[in-house]
Amino acid sequence: MEQIRADKLTLGYGRKDVVKAVDLSIHKGEFLSIIGPSGVGKSTLLMGINATTSILGGSLNVLGQDVSSIRNGDLKALRSKIGVIFQGFNLVSRLSVLDNIASGMLHRKPLLSAIFKHYTEQQYEEIYEYMKVVGIEEEALSRCDRLSGGQKQRVAIARAIAQHPEIILADEPISSLDPVSARSVLETLRNANEKYGITVVANLHQLEYAREFCSRVIGMNSGRIVYDGPPERLCQATVEQIYCSHTSREQQNTGSFHFPFSPAAAAA
Ligand SMILES: Nc1ncnc2c1ncn2[C@@H]1O[C@H](COP(=O)(O)OP(=O)(O)OP(=O)(O)O)[C@@H](O)[C@H]1O
Ligand SMILES: [Mg+2]
């Protein structure tokens, strides 16, 4: 089932176009990563799916809604079906793991029970299930500011799952994590994808992880999609096309660039 469809979609800020005439079709249950150099429009495209960046041209349909003409009520309903995960976790640090995960259920709970953090037995059971899916049940009552980065990101994933989303958008979910934590976060996203059939679209800077975890990779450069296919077909020449042409332009501006992956892994 097609969940996201972009036709000649142009997104940007003010009159500046950042994502340029992109065609894209994403189906339920895909685990997809968007890769590419810094500044090419990956976050702009991801947040466009969540209807937070302006459509300057073309069309975008997400979960059956035409995003360019969406009304406020429908927009709220659409966003409730999309979980968003950020590099910086965006948890309420002084609240416990349990309360943070429960906040993902807000749109499904009466306001007063949300304010007084009153959960029914069924809700406790549900939250516990999500804790087990992300492997954080032993920290259920810990304050989130006492957790490691990897644990925080797993709580953020559990909170997103608690939202009962159709889609999870993850903007660089592992960029601030060490390799072991990064891997456990991606495994957790894969669990959510496989167990609940949630479509996952993640911006990643680490090509090795995109190859290992994702069924499909989109390579972006200068606001355009220059590769769209399975990770196995990503050959060295394509990787260079994704990263290098933008690089030379970036270098003129910044004077420096570092490959975000190991060339050995890319050639493998
Ligand atoms: N809120 C904004 N207002 C104006 N321009 C913006 C805004 N956000 C991003 N841009 C510009 O849009 C372009 C693409 O930014 P975007 O954040 O989508 O890139 P990215 O590929 O996600 O980069 P990175 O890998 O560094 O996160 C950049 O030139 C950036 O300066
Ligand atoms: Mg970004």
Coordinates of C-alpha atoms and ligand atoms in Angstrom, one line a residue:
M1 CA 0.0 0.0 0.0
E2 CA 1.4 3.3 -1.0
Q3 CA 1.7 5.7 2.0
I4 CA 3.8 8.6 0.6
R5 CA 3.8 9.9 -2.9
A6 CA 5.6 12.9 -4.2
D7 CA 5.3 14.1 -7.8
K8 CA 7.8 16.8 -8.9
L9 CA 7.8 17.9 -5.3
T10 CA 9.7 21.1 -4.6
L11 CA 10.1 22.1 -0.9
G12 CA 11.9 25.1 0.6
Y13 CA 12.0 28.1 2.8
G14 CA 10.5 31.4 1.7
R15 CA 11.2 31.4 -2.0
K16 CA 14.4 29.3 -1.8
D17 CA 13.9 25.9 -3.2
V18 CA 15.8 23.2 -1.4
V19 CA 14.3 19.9 -2.5
K20 CA 13.8 20.1 -6.2
A21 CA 11.2 18.4 -8.3
V22 CA 11.5 15.1 -6.5
D23 CA 9.4 12.0 -7.5
L24 CA 9.0 9.5 -4.7
S25 CA 6.8 6.6 -3.7
I26 CA 7.1 4.9 -0.3
H27 CA 5.0 1.8 0.7
K28 CA 3.8 0.5 4.0
G29 CA 6.5 -1.5 5.9
E30 CA 9.5 -0.1 4.1
F31 CA 12.7 0.7 6.1
L32 CA 14.3 3.4 4.0
S33 CA 17.3 5.6 4.6
I34 CA 18.1 9.0 3.0
I35 CA 21.8 9.6 2.6
G36 CA 23.8 12.4 1.1
P37 CA 26.2 15.2 2.0
S38 CA 25.3 17.9 4.5
G39 CA 22.9 20.6 3.3
V40 CA 21.4 18.8 0.3
G41 CA 17.9 18.8 1.7
K42 CA 17.5 15.5 3.6
S43 CA 15.9 17.0 6.7
T44 CA 13.8 19.3 4.5
L45 CA 12.5 16.3 2.6
L46 CA 11.9 14.3 5.8
M47 CA 10.1 17.2 7.5
G48 CA 8.1 17.8 4.3
I49 CA 6.5 14.3 4.9
N50 CA 5.4 15.6 8.3
A51 CA 4.0 18.7 6.6
T52 CA 6.4 21.1 8.3
T53 CA 8.3 22.5 5.3
S54 CA 6.6 24.5 2.7
I55 CA 5.6 23.0 -0.7
L56 CA 6.7 25.3 -3.4
G57 CA 5.7 23.1 -6.3
G58 CA 4.5 19.7 -7.4
S59 CA 2.4 17.5 -5.1
L60 CA 2.7 15.5 -1.9
N61 CA 0.3 12.9 -0.6
V62 CA 0.9 11.3 2.8
L63 CA -1.5 8.7 4.2
G64 CA -4.1 9.7 1.7
Q65 CA -3.9 13.4 2.5
D66 CA -3.0 16.0 0.0
V67 CA -0.4 17.9 2.1
S68 CA -0.5 21.1 0.0
S69 CA -4.2 21.7 0.7
I70 CA -4.5 20.1 4.2
R71 CA -6.7 21.8 6.8
N72 CA -5.8 22.2 10.4
G73 CA -7.9 19.4 11.8
D74 CA -6.7 16.9 9.2
L75 CA -3.1 18.2 9.7
K76 CA -3.3 17.3 13.4
A77 CA -4.7 13.9 12.6
L78 CA -2.0 13.3 10.0
R79 CA 0.8 14.3 12.4
S80 CA -0.7 12.0 15.1
K81 CA 0.0 9.1 12.7
I82 CA 3.6 10.1 12.2
G83 CA 6.2 9.6 14.9
V84 CA 9.3 11.8 14.7
I85 CA 12.7 11.0 16.2
F86 CA 15.5 13.5 16.4
Q87 CA 19.2 13.4 17.0
G88 CA 18.7 15.3 20.2
F89 CA 16.0 12.8 21.6
N90 CA 13.5 15.6 22.6
L91 CA 12.5 13.8 25.8
V92 CA 11.3 15.6 28.9
S93 CA 14.5 15.0 30.9
R94 CA 13.0 15.3 34.4
L95 CA 10.3 12.8 33.7
S96 CA 10.7 9.1 34.1
V97 CA 11.0 6.7 31.2
L98 CA 7.5 5.5 31.8
D99 CA 6.0 9.0 31.7
N100 CA 7.9 9.9 28.6
I101 CA 6.7 6.8 26.7
A102 CA 3.1 7.5 28.0
S103 CA 3.3 11.0 26.5
G104 CA 3.3 9.3 23.1
M105 CA -0.3 8.2 23.9
L106 CA -1.4 11.8 24.7
H107 CA -3.7 12.1 21.7
R108 CA -5.4 8.8 22.7
K109 CA -5.9 9.8 26.4
P110 CA -8.3 12.1 28.1
L111 CA -6.6 15.3 29.0
L112 CA -7.0 15.0 32.8
S113 CA -5.6 11.6 33.0
A114 CA -2.6 12.8 31.0
I115 CA -2.1 15.8 33.3
F116 CA -2.3 13.7 36.5
K117 CA -0.3 10.8 34.9
H118 CA -3.0 8.4 35.7
Y119 CA -2.7 5.3 33.6
T120 CA -5.1 2.4 33.4
E121 CA -3.8 -1.2 33.9
Q122 CA -4.2 -1.7 30.2
Q123 CA -2.1 1.4 29.5
Y124 CA 0.6 0.2 31.9
E125 CA 0.7 -3.1 30.1
E126 CA 0.9 -1.4 26.8
I127 CA 3.8 0.9 28.0
Y128 CA 5.6 -2.2 29.4
E129 CA 5.3 -3.9 26.0
Y130 CA 6.9 -1.0 24.3
M131 CA 9.7 -0.9 27.0
K132 CA 10.4 -4.5 26.2
V133 CA 10.5 -3.9 22.5
V134 CA 13.2 -1.2 23.0
G135 CA 14.9 -3.0 25.9
I136 CA 14.5 -0.3 28.5
E137 CA 12.1 -2.0 31.0
E138 CA 14.7 -2.1 33.7
E139 CA 14.9 1.7 33.7
A140 CA 11.1 2.2 33.8
L141 CA 11.2 4.6 36.7
S142 CA 14.5 6.3 36.0
R143 CA 14.5 10.0 35.1
C144 CA 15.5 10.4 31.5
D145 CA 18.3 12.7 32.3
R146 CA 20.1 9.8 34.0
L147 CA 20.1 7.7 30.9
S148 CA 22.9 7.2 28.3
G149 CA 22.3 8.6 24.8
G150 CA 21.5 5.2 23.3
Q151 CA 19.0 4.6 26.1
K152 CA 17.4 8.0 25.6
Q153 CA 17.0 7.3 21.9
R154 CA 15.4 4.0 22.6
V155 CA 12.9 5.7 24.9
A156 CA 12.2 8.2 22.1
I157 CA 11.5 5.2 19.8
A158 CA 9.1 3.7 22.4
R159 CA 7.3 7.0 22.8
A160 CA 6.9 7.1 19.0
I161 CA 5.6 3.6 18.9
A162 CA 3.1 4.5 21.8
Q163 CA 1.7 7.0 19.4
H164 CA 0.5 4.1 17.2
P165 CA 2.1 5.7 14.1
E166 CA 1.9 4.5 10.5
I167 CA 5.2 6.1 9.8
I168 CA 8.3 6.9 11.9
L169 CA 10.6 9.7 10.6
A170 CA 14.0 9.6 12.1
D171 CA 16.3 12.6 11.5
E172 CA 19.9 11.4 12.2
P173 CA 18.8 9.2 15.1
I174 CA 22.3 7.8 15.7
S175 CA 24.5 10.8 14.9
S176 CA 25.4 11.5 18.6
L177 CA 25.9 7.9 19.6
D178 CA 28.9 5.5 19.9
P179 CA 28.9 2.6 17.4
V180 CA 27.4 0.1 19.9
S181 CA 24.5 2.4 20.9
A182 CA 24.0 3.3 17.3
R183 CA 23.6 -0.3 16.3
S184 CA 21.2 -1.0 19.2
V185 CA 19.1 2.0 18.2
L186 CA 18.9 0.9 14.6
E187 CA 18.0 -2.7 15.7
T188 CA 15.2 -1.2 17.8
L189 CA 13.9 0.7 14.8
R190 CA 14.0 -2.5 12.8
N191 CA 12.1 -4.3 15.6
A192 CA 9.4 -1.6 15.4
N193 CA 9.3 -1.9 11.7
E194 CA 9.0 -5.7 11.7
K195 CA 6.8 -6.1 14.7
Y196 CA 4.2 -3.4 14.0
G197 CA 4.7 -2.9 10.3
I198 CA 5.6 0.8 10.9
T199 CA 7.2 2.4 7.8
V200 CA 10.6 3.9 8.8
V201 CA 12.3 6.7 6.9
A202 CA 15.6 7.7 8.4
N203 CA 18.3 10.2 7.5
L204 CA 21.6 8.6 8.1
H205 CA 25.2 9.9 7.7
Q206 CA 26.7 6.4 8.1
L207 CA 26.5 4.6 4.8
E208 CA 27.6 1.3 6.4
Y209 CA 24.5 1.3 8.6
A210 CA 22.2 2.2 5.7
R211 CA 23.6 -0.8 3.9
E212 CA 23.1 -3.1 6.8
F213 CA 19.7 -2.1 8.1
C214 CA 17.7 -0.6 5.3
S215 CA 15.8 -2.3 2.5
R216 CA 16.0 0.8 0.3
V217 CA 18.4 3.7 0.1
I218 CA 17.7 7.2 -1.4
G219 CA 20.8 9.2 -2.3
M220 CA 20.4 12.9 -2.4
N221 CA 22.6 15.6 -3.9
S222 CA 21.8 19.3 -4.4
G223 CA 18.1 18.8 -3.6
R224 CA 17.6 16.0 -6.1
I225 CA 17.3 12.2 -5.7
V226 CA 20.3 10.8 -7.6
Y227 CA 19.9 7.2 -6.4
D228 CA 16.8 5.2 -5.3
G229 CA 17.2 1.5 -4.9
P230 CA 18.3 -1.4 -2.8
P231 CA 21.6 -1.0 -0.8
E232 CA 23.2 -3.9 -2.8
R233 CA 23.1 -1.8 -6.0
L234 CA 25.0 1.1 -4.4
C235 CA 28.3 0.7 -6.1
Q236 CA 31.4 2.9 -5.6
A237 CA 30.6 5.1 -8.6
T238 CA 27.1 5.8 -7.3
V239 CA 28.4 6.6 -3.8
E240 CA 30.8 9.0 -5.4
Q241 CA 28.0 10.6 -7.4
I242 CA 25.9 11.0 -4.3
Y243 CA 28.7 12.5 -2.2
C244 CA 31.3 14.0 -4.5
S245 CA 29.7 16.5 -6.9
H246 CA 28.1 18.3 -4.0
T247 CA 31.4 18.1 -2.1
S248 CA 33.4 20.1 -4.6
R249 CA 30.7 22.8 -4.4
E250 CA 30.7 22.6 -0.6
Q251 CA 34.5 22.8 -0.5
Q252 CA 34.5 26.1 -2.3
N253 CA 32.3 27.4 0.5
T254 CA 33.8 25.7 3.6
G255 CA 37.3 24.6 2.5
S256 CA 36.9 21.2 4.2
F257 CA 34.9 18.0 3.9
H258 CA 35.1 14.6 5.6
F259 CA 33.6 11.5 4.1
P260 CA 30.9 10.3 6.5
F261 CA 31.7 6.6 5.9
S262 CA 34.7 4.4 5.4
P263 CA 35.7 4.0 1.7
A264 CA 36.5 0.3 2.4
A265 CA 32.9 -0.3 3.5
A266 CA 31.6 1.6 0.5
A267 CA 33.6 -0.5 -1.9
A268 CA 32.6 -3.8 -0.2
Ligands
LIG1 N1 14.5 26.9 8.6 C1 15.3 27.1 7.5 N2 15.2 28.3 6.9 C2 16.0 28.6 5.8 N3 16.8 27.7 5.2 C3 16.9 26.5 5.8 C4 16.2 26.1 7.0 N4 16.5 24.8 7.3 C5 17.4 24.4 6.3 N5 17.6 25.4 5.4 C6 18.5 25.4 4.3 O1 18.1 24.3 3.5 C7 19.2 23.6 2.9 C8 19.1 22.1 3.2 O2 19.0 21.9 4.6 P1 18.7 20.5 5.3 O3 18.7 20.8 6.7 O4 17.5 20.0 4.7 O5 20.0 19.7 4.8 P2 20.5 18.2 5.3 O6 20.7 17.5 4.0 O7 19.5 17.7 6.2 O8 21.9 18.6 6.0 P3 22.6 17.9 7.2 O9 23.1 16.6 6.7 O10 23.6 18.8 7.6 O11 21.5 17.7 8.3 C9 20.5 24.2 3.6 O12 21.0 25.1 2.6 C10 19.9 25.0 4.8 O13 20.7 26.1 5.0
MG2 MG 19.6 17.2 8.3

